[in-house]
Amino acid sequence: MSRFDTLFSQLQQAQQGAFVPFVTLCDPNLAQSFEIIQTLVENGADALELGFPFSDPLLDGPVIQAANQRALAAGCSTEASFHLLAQIRSTYPTLPISLLLCANLVYAQGIEGFYQRCADVGVDAVLIADLPLLAHPEFTVMAEKYAIQQVFICPPNASEDTIKRVAEQTKGYTYLVSRAGVTGIENQHAASHLEALVARLKAYQAPPILQGFGISQPQQVSDVLKMGVNGAISGSAIVKIIEQHLHDPHTCLAELAAFTQKMKKATAR
């Protein structure tokens, strides 16, 4: 079983959902980024979804765009990110780790080279935000070769055919987007039709569903779990805490610890 498979099995037995934070690697710098990730994990994060610093992100709103710029300004890029991933894996051998990034970062390494490096540092899953289902084979072949689970997004306006193909192709987990647009903590409430979308994904036996975009409060975690998803991903709310305390790392870590504890507590079923 993969680390994600094991996690979801354990959470089901414990009658809990998953809380998965997203941060950009190396934000605001390499050393502080590792401390931030340690804080998230040690205060209840069940898995991590991590981004590579990139100058032209596609799905990210202004908060995470700023995180990318801070990491790049600190001199961190793909090489530093892989170094940090190896450090995270060494510290947390059983923690599921997923990457969320753009295809250009994969092409820059060469598709096979990228997946091989992911395997070398212990990445479990990869979600390429701008990879359409029609173009997936050249990526998924290499993902399978190196035992990386390729994750796909199910958009809130997905057709029946898209729902079916996402359910069939995604591995590890299914990323359900709460709403159209870019990441951010505004427009927080999920549309009522998402419950029907969850039911259709399950009918096609999709992997466990994690819902993201706009998840910033414990009540939202409770609400999405009631719709039948297996967990929630929160990114912009976490990165906003980092942004607010750039010059006070101690307070930053304390705020992140408190936030993570509250969000994880909300996953009790």
PDB file of C-alpha atoms in Angstrom:
ATOM      1  CA  MET A   1       0.000   0.000   0.000  1.00  0.00           C
ATOM      2  CA  SER A   2       1.127   3.545  -0.698  1.00  0.00           C
ATOM      3  CA  ARG A   3       1.490   6.079   2.093  1.00  0.00           C
ATOM      4  CA  PHE A   4      -1.756   7.750   0.984  1.00  0.00           C
ATOM      5  CA  ASP A   5      -3.585   4.412   0.907  1.00  0.00           C
ATOM      6  CA  THR A   6      -2.334   3.615   4.401  1.00  0.00           C
ATOM      7  CA  LEU A   7      -3.309   7.051   5.691  1.00  0.00           C
ATOM      8  CA  PHE A   8      -6.886   6.890   4.434  1.00  0.00           C
ATOM      9  CA  SER A   9      -7.292   3.384   5.857  1.00  0.00           C
ATOM     10  CA  GLN A  10      -6.047   4.542   9.257  1.00  0.00           C
ATOM     11  CA  LEU A  11      -8.265   7.623   9.252  1.00  0.00           C
ATOM     12  CA  GLN A  12     -11.313   5.569   8.339  1.00  0.00           C
ATOM     13  CA  GLN A  13     -10.680   3.275  11.284  1.00  0.00           C
ATOM     14  CA  ALA A  14     -10.249   6.301  13.552  1.00  0.00           C
ATOM     15  CA  GLN A  15     -13.427   7.911  12.123  1.00  0.00           C
ATOM     16  CA  GLN A  16     -11.550  11.002  11.039  1.00  0.00           C
ATOM     17  CA  GLY A  17     -11.106  12.982   7.878  1.00  0.00           C
ATOM     18  CA  ALA A  18      -7.745  14.184   6.610  1.00  0.00           C
ATOM     19  CA  PHE A  19      -6.415  17.683   7.099  1.00  0.00           C
ATOM     20  CA  VAL A  20      -3.827  18.491   4.433  1.00  0.00           C
ATOM     21  CA  PRO A  21      -2.048  21.864   4.430  1.00  0.00           C
ATOM     22  CA  PHE A  22      -0.496  23.366   1.309  1.00  0.00           C
ATOM     23  CA  VAL A  23       2.587  25.577   1.398  1.00  0.00           C
ATOM     24  CA  THR A  24       5.121  26.685  -1.162  1.00  0.00           C
ATOM     25  CA  LEU A  25       8.496  25.083  -0.521  1.00  0.00           C
ATOM     26  CA  CYS A  26      11.242  27.526   0.576  1.00  0.00           C
ATOM     27  CA  ASP A  27       8.790  30.246   1.632  1.00  0.00           C
ATOM     28  CA  PRO A  28      10.036  32.586   3.019  1.00  0.00           C
ATOM     29  CA  ASN A  29      13.447  30.871   2.860  1.00  0.00           C
ATOM     30  CA  LEU A  30      14.901  27.369   3.052  1.00  0.00           C
ATOM     31  CA  ALA A  31      15.491  27.213   6.818  1.00  0.00           C
ATOM     32  CA  GLN A  32      12.193  28.762   7.875  1.00  0.00           C
ATOM     33  CA  SER A  33      10.276  26.640   5.380  1.00  0.00           C
ATOM     34  CA  PHE A  34      11.465  23.450   7.069  1.00  0.00           C
ATOM     35  CA  GLU A  35      10.473  24.814  10.490  1.00  0.00           C
ATOM     36  CA  ILE A  36       7.033  25.733   9.123  1.00  0.00           C
ATOM     37  CA  ILE A  37       6.522  22.254   7.698  1.00  0.00           C
ATOM     38  CA  GLN A  38       7.659  20.657  10.964  1.00  0.00           C
ATOM     39  CA  THR A  39       5.120  22.785  12.834  1.00  0.00           C
ATOM     40  CA  LEU A  40       2.293  21.771  10.512  1.00  0.00           C
ATOM     41  CA  VAL A  41       3.081  18.060  10.793  1.00  0.00           C
ATOM     42  CA  GLU A  42       3.642  18.036  14.535  1.00  0.00           C
ATOM     43  CA  ASN A  43       0.366  19.825  15.186  1.00  0.00           C
ATOM     44  CA  GLY A  44      -1.915  17.527  13.233  1.00  0.00           C
ATOM     45  CA  ALA A  45      -1.343  17.630   9.477  1.00  0.00           C
ATOM     46  CA  ASP A  46      -2.129  14.177   8.089  1.00  0.00           C
ATOM     47  CA  ALA A  47      -0.264  14.721   4.811  1.00  0.00           C
ATOM     48  CA  LEU A  48       1.376  17.553   2.903  1.00  0.00           C
ATOM     49  CA  GLU A  49       0.657  19.141  -0.445  1.00  0.00           C
ATOM     50  CA  LEU A  50       3.650  21.222  -1.508  1.00  0.00           C
ATOM     51  CA  GLY A  51       4.407  23.622  -4.326  1.00  0.00           C
ATOM     52  CA  PHE A  52       7.678  24.488  -6.056  1.00  0.00           C
ATOM     53  CA  PRO A  53       8.552  28.192  -6.353  1.00  0.00           C
ATOM     54  CA  PHE A  54       7.546  29.333  -9.821  1.00  0.00           C
ATOM     55  CA  SER A  55       7.428  32.746 -11.463  1.00  0.00           C
ATOM     56  CA  ASP A  56       4.209  32.162 -13.421  1.00  0.00           C
ATOM     57  CA  PRO A  57       1.767  30.019 -11.399  1.00  0.00           C
ATOM     58  CA  LEU A  58      -1.594  29.269 -13.012  1.00  0.00           C
ATOM     59  CA  LEU A  59      -4.057  28.437 -10.245  1.00  0.00           C
ATOM     60  CA  ASP A  60      -2.655  30.623  -7.500  1.00  0.00           C
ATOM     61  CA  GLY A  61      -4.302  33.758  -6.193  1.00  0.00           C
ATOM     62  CA  PRO A  62      -2.321  36.737  -4.834  1.00  0.00           C
ATOM     63  CA  VAL A  63      -1.465  35.165  -1.467  1.00  0.00           C
ATOM     64  CA  ILE A  64       0.292  32.118  -2.903  1.00  0.00           C
ATOM     65  CA  GLN A  65       1.728  34.151  -5.795  1.00  0.00           C
ATOM     66  CA  ALA A  66       3.466  36.262  -3.143  1.00  0.00           C
ATOM     67  CA  ALA A  67       4.803  33.102  -1.486  1.00  0.00           C
ATOM     68  CA  ASN A  68       6.338  32.055  -4.805  1.00  0.00           C
ATOM     69  CA  GLN A  69       8.011  35.428  -5.147  1.00  0.00           C
ATOM     70  CA  ARG A  70       9.404  35.319  -1.600  1.00  0.00           C
ATOM     71  CA  ALA A  71      10.923  31.881  -2.185  1.00  0.00           C
ATOM     72  CA  LEU A  72      12.452  32.948  -5.502  1.00  0.00           C
ATOM     73  CA  ALA A  73      13.788  36.160  -3.951  1.00  0.00           C
ATOM     74  CA  ALA A  74      15.461  34.034  -1.271  1.00  0.00           C
ATOM     75  CA  GLY A  75      17.379  32.258  -4.035  1.00  0.00           C
ATOM     76  CA  CYS A  76      15.352  29.048  -3.878  1.00  0.00           C
ATOM     77  CA  SER A  77      14.085  27.152  -6.882  1.00  0.00           C
ATOM     78  CA  THR A  78      13.679  23.559  -8.014  1.00  0.00           C
ATOM     79  CA  GLU A  79      17.059  22.368  -6.711  1.00  0.00           C
ATOM     80  CA  ALA A  80      16.456  23.813  -3.262  1.00  0.00           C
ATOM     81  CA  SER A  81      12.962  22.337  -3.283  1.00  0.00           C
ATOM     82  CA  PHE A  82      14.237  18.820  -3.945  1.00  0.00           C
ATOM     83  CA  HIS A  83      16.803  19.281  -1.163  1.00  0.00           C
ATOM     84  CA  LEU A  84      14.044  20.313   1.217  1.00  0.00           C
ATOM     85  CA  LEU A  85      11.840  17.395   0.172  1.00  0.00           C
ATOM     86  CA  ALA A  86      14.654  14.980   1.007  1.00  0.00           C
ATOM     87  CA  GLN A  87      14.969  16.591   4.434  1.00  0.00           C
ATOM     88  CA  ILE A  88      11.225  16.308   5.046  1.00  0.00           C
ATOM     89  CA  ARG A  89      11.160  12.651   4.017  1.00  0.00           C
ATOM     90  CA  SER A  90      14.141  11.835   6.231  1.00  0.00           C
ATOM     91  CA  THR A  91      12.373  13.437   9.193  1.00  0.00           C
ATOM     92  CA  TYR A  92       8.929  11.931   8.508  1.00  0.00           C
ATOM     93  CA  PRO A  93       9.342   8.494   6.883  1.00  0.00           C
ATOM     94  CA  THR A  94       5.616   7.598   6.825  1.00  0.00           C
ATOM     95  CA  LEU A  95       4.102  11.003   5.981  1.00  0.00           C
ATOM     96  CA  PRO A  96       2.268  11.171   2.621  1.00  0.00           C
ATOM     97  CA  ILE A  97       3.736  13.942   0.461  1.00  0.00           C
ATOM     98  CA  SER A  98       2.144  15.300  -2.713  1.00  0.00           C
ATOM     99  CA  LEU A  99       3.387  17.981  -5.085  1.00  0.00           C
ATOM    100  CA  LEU A 100       1.120  20.523  -6.784  1.00  0.00           C
ATOM    101  CA  LEU A 101       2.926  22.319  -9.595  1.00  0.00           C
ATOM    102  CA  CYS A 102       2.838  23.394 -13.246  1.00  0.00           C
ATOM    103  CA  ALA A 103       3.928  21.319 -16.233  1.00  0.00           C
ATOM    104  CA  ASN A 104       6.785  23.671 -17.141  1.00  0.00           C
ATOM    105  CA  LEU A 105       8.609  22.655 -13.967  1.00  0.00           C
ATOM    106  CA  VAL A 106       8.303  19.015 -14.993  1.00  0.00           C
ATOM    107  CA  TYR A 107       9.465  19.655 -18.563  1.00  0.00           C
ATOM    108  CA  ALA A 108      12.469  21.598 -17.236  1.00  0.00           C
ATOM    109  CA  GLN A 109      13.780  18.408 -15.612  1.00  0.00           C
ATOM    110  CA  GLY A 110      12.673  16.159 -18.445  1.00  0.00           C
ATOM    111  CA  ILE A 111       9.545  14.134 -17.680  1.00  0.00           C
ATOM    112  CA  GLU A 112      11.391  10.956 -16.722  1.00  0.00           C
ATOM    113  CA  GLY A 113      14.068  12.881 -14.863  1.00  0.00           C
ATOM    114  CA  PHE A 114      11.461  14.706 -12.823  1.00  0.00           C
ATOM    115  CA  TYR A 115       9.637  11.573 -11.705  1.00  0.00           C
ATOM    116  CA  GLN A 116      12.899   9.808 -10.948  1.00  0.00           C
ATOM    117  CA  ARG A 117      13.950  12.703  -8.709  1.00  0.00           C
ATOM    118  CA  CYS A 118      10.575  12.613  -6.987  1.00  0.00           C
ATOM    119  CA  ALA A 119      11.062   8.925  -6.274  1.00  0.00           C
ATOM    120  CA  ASP A 120      14.606   9.547  -5.030  1.00  0.00           C
ATOM    121  CA  VAL A 121      13.431  12.053  -2.405  1.00  0.00           C
ATOM    122  CA  GLY A 122      10.336  10.116  -1.358  1.00  0.00           C
ATOM    123  CA  VAL A 123       7.483  12.016  -2.998  1.00  0.00           C
ATOM    124  CA  ASP A 124       4.287   9.958  -3.097  1.00  0.00           C
ATOM    125  CA  ALA A 125       2.034  11.819  -5.522  1.00  0.00           C
ATOM    126  CA  VAL A 126       2.173  14.563  -8.143  1.00  0.00           C
ATOM    127  CA  LEU A 127      -0.638  16.834  -9.308  1.00  0.00           C
ATOM    128  CA  ILE A 128       0.172  18.920 -12.396  1.00  0.00           C
ATOM    129  CA  ALA A 129      -2.312  21.775 -12.378  1.00  0.00           C
ATOM    130  CA  ASP A 130      -2.272  22.437 -16.112  1.00  0.00           C
ATOM    131  CA  LEU A 131      -2.156  18.822 -17.306  1.00  0.00           C
ATOM    132  CA  PRO A 132      -5.363  18.015 -19.188  1.00  0.00           C
ATOM    133  CA  LEU A 133      -6.626  14.460 -19.104  1.00  0.00           C
ATOM    134  CA  LEU A 134      -6.121  14.148 -22.852  1.00  0.00           C
ATOM    135  CA  ALA A 135      -2.389  14.769 -22.443  1.00  0.00           C
ATOM    136  CA  HIS A 136      -1.766  12.573 -19.421  1.00  0.00           C
ATOM    137  CA  PRO A 137      -0.194   9.383 -20.924  1.00  0.00           C
ATOM    138  CA  GLU A 138       3.387  10.636 -21.319  1.00  0.00           C
ATOM    139  CA  PHE A 139       3.310  11.727 -17.671  1.00  0.00           C
ATOM    140  CA  THR A 140       1.464   8.784 -16.140  1.00  0.00           C
ATOM    141  CA  VAL A 141       3.730   6.256 -17.853  1.00  0.00           C
ATOM    142  CA  MET A 142       6.707   7.762 -16.047  1.00  0.00           C
ATOM    143  CA  ALA A 143       4.774   8.198 -12.830  1.00  0.00           C
ATOM    144  CA  GLU A 144       3.965   4.491 -12.846  1.00  0.00           C
ATOM    145  CA  LYS A 145       7.550   3.566 -13.723  1.00  0.00           C
ATOM    146  CA  TYR A 146       8.781   5.330 -10.590  1.00  0.00           C
ATOM    147  CA  ALA A 147       5.812   4.387  -8.356  1.00  0.00           C
ATOM    148  CA  ILE A 148       4.498   7.949  -8.126  1.00  0.00           C
ATOM    149  CA  GLN A 149       0.730   8.387  -7.909  1.00  0.00           C
ATOM    150  CA  GLN A 150      -0.550  10.833 -10.538  1.00  0.00           C
ATOM    151  CA  VAL A 151      -3.375  12.960  -9.159  1.00  0.00           C
ATOM    152  CA  PHE A 152      -6.005  14.773 -11.245  1.00  0.00           C
ATOM    153  CA  ILE A 153      -8.372  17.621 -10.465  1.00  0.00           C
ATOM    154  CA  CYS A 154     -12.136  17.309 -10.670  1.00  0.00           C
ATOM    155  CA  PRO A 155     -13.511  20.807 -11.367  1.00  0.00           C
ATOM    156  CA  PRO A 156     -16.834  21.946  -9.867  1.00  0.00           C
ATOM    157  CA  ASN A 157     -18.442  22.161 -13.323  1.00  0.00           C
ATOM    158  CA  ALA A 158     -17.235  18.742 -14.506  1.00  0.00           C
ATOM    159  CA  SER A 159     -19.286  16.891 -17.109  1.00  0.00           C
ATOM    160  CA  GLU A 160     -20.247  13.276 -16.550  1.00  0.00           C
ATOM    161  CA  ASP A 161     -17.489  12.181 -18.934  1.00  0.00           C
ATOM    162  CA  THR A 162     -14.880  14.247 -17.071  1.00  0.00           C
ATOM    163  CA  ILE A 163     -16.021  12.876 -13.708  1.00  0.00           C
ATOM    164  CA  LYS A 164     -15.686   9.336 -15.016  1.00  0.00           C
ATOM    165  CA  ARG A 165     -12.248   9.902 -16.545  1.00  0.00           C
ATOM    166  CA  VAL A 166     -10.916  11.657 -13.449  1.00  0.00           C
ATOM    167  CA  ALA A 167     -12.153   8.790 -11.281  1.00  0.00           C
ATOM    168  CA  GLU A 168     -10.459   6.274 -13.556  1.00  0.00           C
ATOM    169  CA  GLN A 169      -7.135   8.079 -13.961  1.00  0.00           C
ATOM    170  CA  THR A 170      -6.389   9.732 -10.630  1.00  0.00           C
ATOM    171  CA  LYS A 171      -4.329   7.805  -8.092  1.00  0.00           C
ATOM    172  CA  GLY A 172      -3.729   8.311  -4.385  1.00  0.00           C
ATOM    173  CA  TYR A 173      -6.525  10.818  -3.992  1.00  0.00           C
ATOM    174  CA  THR A 174      -8.977  12.890  -6.015  1.00  0.00           C
ATOM    175  CA  TYR A 175      -8.579  16.668  -5.825  1.00  0.00           C
ATOM    176  CA  LEU A 176     -12.054  18.229  -5.818  1.00  0.00           C
ATOM    177  CA  VAL A 177     -12.027  21.971  -6.458  1.00  0.00           C
ATOM    178  CA  SER A 178     -14.681  23.800  -4.430  1.00  0.00           C
ATOM    179  CA  ARG A 179     -15.261  26.604  -6.909  1.00  0.00           C
ATOM    180  CA  ALA A 180     -14.044  28.116 -10.151  1.00  0.00           C
ATOM    181  CA  GLY A 181     -11.212  30.643 -10.123  1.00  0.00           C
ATOM    182  CA  VAL A 182      -7.854  30.839  -8.380  1.00  0.00           C
ATOM    183  CA  THR A 183      -6.828  29.941  -4.856  1.00  0.00           C
ATOM    184  CA  GLY A 184      -7.828  32.239  -2.016  1.00  0.00           C
ATOM    185  CA  ILE A 185      -9.857  32.475   1.159  1.00  0.00           C
ATOM    186  CA  GLU A 186     -12.676  34.543  -0.333  1.00  0.00           C
ATOM    187  CA  ASN A 187     -15.808  32.919  -1.775  1.00  0.00           C
ATOM    188  CA  GLN A 188     -15.437  30.290   0.890  1.00  0.00           C
ATOM    189  CA  HIS A 189     -18.724  28.435   0.735  1.00  0.00           C
ATOM    190  CA  ALA A 190     -18.911  25.401  -1.514  1.00  0.00           C
ATOM    191  CA  ALA A 191     -21.720  25.234  -4.024  1.00  0.00           C
ATOM    192  CA  SER A 192     -24.588  22.914  -3.136  1.00  0.00           C
ATOM    193  CA  HIS A 193     -24.055  20.870  -6.298  1.00  0.00           C
ATOM    194  CA  LEU A 194     -20.727  19.599  -4.947  1.00  0.00           C
ATOM    195  CA  GLU A 195     -22.538  16.978  -2.907  1.00  0.00           C
ATOM    196  CA  ALA A 196     -23.913  15.478  -6.121  1.00  0.00           C
ATOM    197  CA  LEU A 197     -20.443  15.667  -7.671  1.00  0.00           C
ATOM    198  CA  VAL A 198     -18.994  13.733  -4.727  1.00  0.00           C
ATOM    199  CA  ALA A 199     -21.675  11.084  -5.184  1.00  0.00           C
ATOM    200  CA  ARG A 200     -20.848  10.714  -8.889  1.00  0.00           C
ATOM    201  CA  LEU A 201     -17.108  10.388  -8.188  1.00  0.00           C
ATOM    202  CA  LYS A 202     -17.839   7.674  -5.661  1.00  0.00           C
ATOM    203  CA  ALA A 203     -20.135   5.908  -8.105  1.00  0.00           C
ATOM    204  CA  TYR A 204     -17.152   5.623 -10.434  1.00  0.00           C
ATOM    205  CA  GLN A 205     -14.993   4.372  -7.524  1.00  0.00           C
ATOM    206  CA  ALA A 206     -12.671   7.360  -7.444  1.00  0.00           C
ATOM    207  CA  PRO A 207      -9.838   7.321  -4.902  1.00  0.00           C
ATOM    208  CA  PRO A 208     -10.489   9.196  -1.616  1.00  0.00           C
ATOM    209  CA  ILE A 209     -11.599  12.772  -2.230  1.00  0.00           C
ATOM    210  CA  LEU A 210      -9.791  15.806  -0.823  1.00  0.00           C
ATOM    211  CA  GLN A 211     -11.561  19.126  -1.300  1.00  0.00           C
ATOM    212  CA  GLY A 212      -9.590  22.320  -1.743  1.00  0.00           C
ATOM    213  CA  PHE A 213      -9.918  26.052  -2.608  1.00  0.00           C
ATOM    214  CA  GLY A 214     -11.283  28.444  -0.007  1.00  0.00           C
ATOM    215  CA  ILE A 215     -10.954  26.151   3.025  1.00  0.00           C
ATOM    216  CA  SER A 216      -9.889  28.455   5.845  1.00  0.00           C
ATOM    217  CA  GLN A 217     -12.087  27.694   8.876  1.00  0.00           C
ATOM    218  CA  PRO A 218     -12.766  24.608  11.015  1.00  0.00           C
ATOM    219  CA  GLN A 219     -16.502  24.765  10.265  1.00  0.00           C
ATOM    220  CA  GLN A 220     -15.763  24.471   6.558  1.00  0.00           C
ATOM    221  CA  VAL A 221     -13.785  21.306   7.232  1.00  0.00           C
ATOM    222  CA  SER A 222     -16.745  19.846   9.126  1.00  0.00           C
ATOM    223  CA  ASP A 223     -19.137  20.897   6.379  1.00  0.00           C
ATOM    224  CA  VAL A 224     -17.195  19.343   3.512  1.00  0.00           C
ATOM    225  CA  LEU A 225     -16.763  16.084   5.410  1.00  0.00           C
ATOM    226  CA  LYS A 226     -20.535  15.912   5.817  1.00  0.00           C
ATOM    227  CA  MET A 227     -20.783  15.952   2.011  1.00  0.00           C
ATOM    228  CA  GLY A 228     -18.879  12.677   1.938  1.00  0.00           C
ATOM    229  CA  VAL A 229     -15.353  13.787   1.071  1.00  0.00           C
ATOM    230  CA  ASN A 230     -12.396  12.243   2.868  1.00  0.00           C
ATOM    231  CA  GLY A 231     -10.578  15.398   3.829  1.00  0.00           C
ATOM    232  CA  ALA A 232      -9.818  19.055   3.222  1.00  0.00           C
ATOM    233  CA  ILE A 233      -6.845  20.931   1.802  1.00  0.00           C
ATOM    234  CA  SER A 234      -6.057  24.420   3.069  1.00  0.00           C
ATOM    235  CA  GLY A 235      -3.441  26.621   1.452  1.00  0.00           C
ATOM    236  CA  SER A 236      -4.054  30.362   1.266  1.00  0.00           C
ATOM    237  CA  ALA A 237      -5.135  30.641   4.910  1.00  0.00           C
ATOM    238  CA  ILE A 238      -1.860  29.037   6.000  1.00  0.00           C
ATOM    239  CA  VAL A 239       0.297  31.065   3.632  1.00  0.00           C
ATOM    240  CA  LYS A 240      -1.455  34.226   4.843  1.00  0.00           C
ATOM    241  CA  ILE A 241      -0.248  33.484   8.379  1.00  0.00           C
ATOM    242  CA  ILE A 242       3.299  33.189   7.057  1.00  0.00           C
ATOM    243  CA  GLU A 243       2.916  36.495   5.199  1.00  0.00           C
ATOM    244  CA  GLN A 244       1.591  38.288   8.284  1.00  0.00           C
ATOM    245  CA  HIS A 245       4.541  37.258  10.465  1.00  0.00           C
ATOM    246  CA  LEU A 246       7.521  37.401   8.124  1.00  0.00           C
ATOM    247  CA  HIS A 247       9.568  39.353  10.674  1.00  0.00           C
ATOM    248  CA  ASP A 248       8.451  37.367  13.717  1.00  0.00           C
ATOM    249  CA  PRO A 249       9.154  33.667  13.090  1.00  0.00           C
ATOM    250  CA  HIS A 250       8.264  32.647  16.660  1.00  0.00           C
ATOM    251  CA  THR A 251       4.765  34.129  16.416  1.00  0.00           C
ATOM    252  CA  CYS A 252       4.388  32.667  12.923  1.00  0.00           C
ATOM    253  CA  LEU A 253       5.026  29.134  14.162  1.00  0.00           C
ATOM    254  CA  ALA A 254       2.730  29.601  17.153  1.00  0.00           C
ATOM    255  CA  GLU A 255      -0.103  30.828  14.919  1.00  0.00           C
ATOM    256  CA  LEU A 256       0.425  27.987  12.450  1.00  0.00           C
ATOM    257  CA  ALA A 257       0.378  25.446  15.289  1.00  0.00           C
ATOM    258  CA  ALA A 258      -2.898  26.820  16.658  1.00  0.00           C
ATOM    259  CA  PHE A 259      -4.506  26.936  13.211  1.00  0.00           C
ATOM    260  CA  THR A 260      -3.477  23.382  12.369  1.00  0.00           C
ATOM    261  CA  GLN A 261      -4.756  22.033  15.668  1.00  0.00           C
ATOM    262  CA  LYS A 262      -8.160  23.673  15.135  1.00  0.00           C
ATOM    263  CA  MET A 263      -8.466  22.427  11.581  1.00  0.00           C
ATOM    264  CA  LYS A 264      -7.447  18.879  12.486  1.00  0.00           C
ATOM    265  CA  LYS A 265      -9.878  18.815  15.410  1.00  0.00           C
ATOM    266  CA  ALA A 266     -12.670  19.577  12.934  1.00  0.00           C
ATOM    267  CA  THR A 267     -11.976  16.348  11.035  1.00  0.00           C
ATOM    268  CA  ALA A 268     -13.523  14.181  13.771  1.00  0.00           C
ATOM    269  CA  ARG A 269     -16.594  12.485  12.323  1.00  0.00           C
TER     270      ARG A 269
END
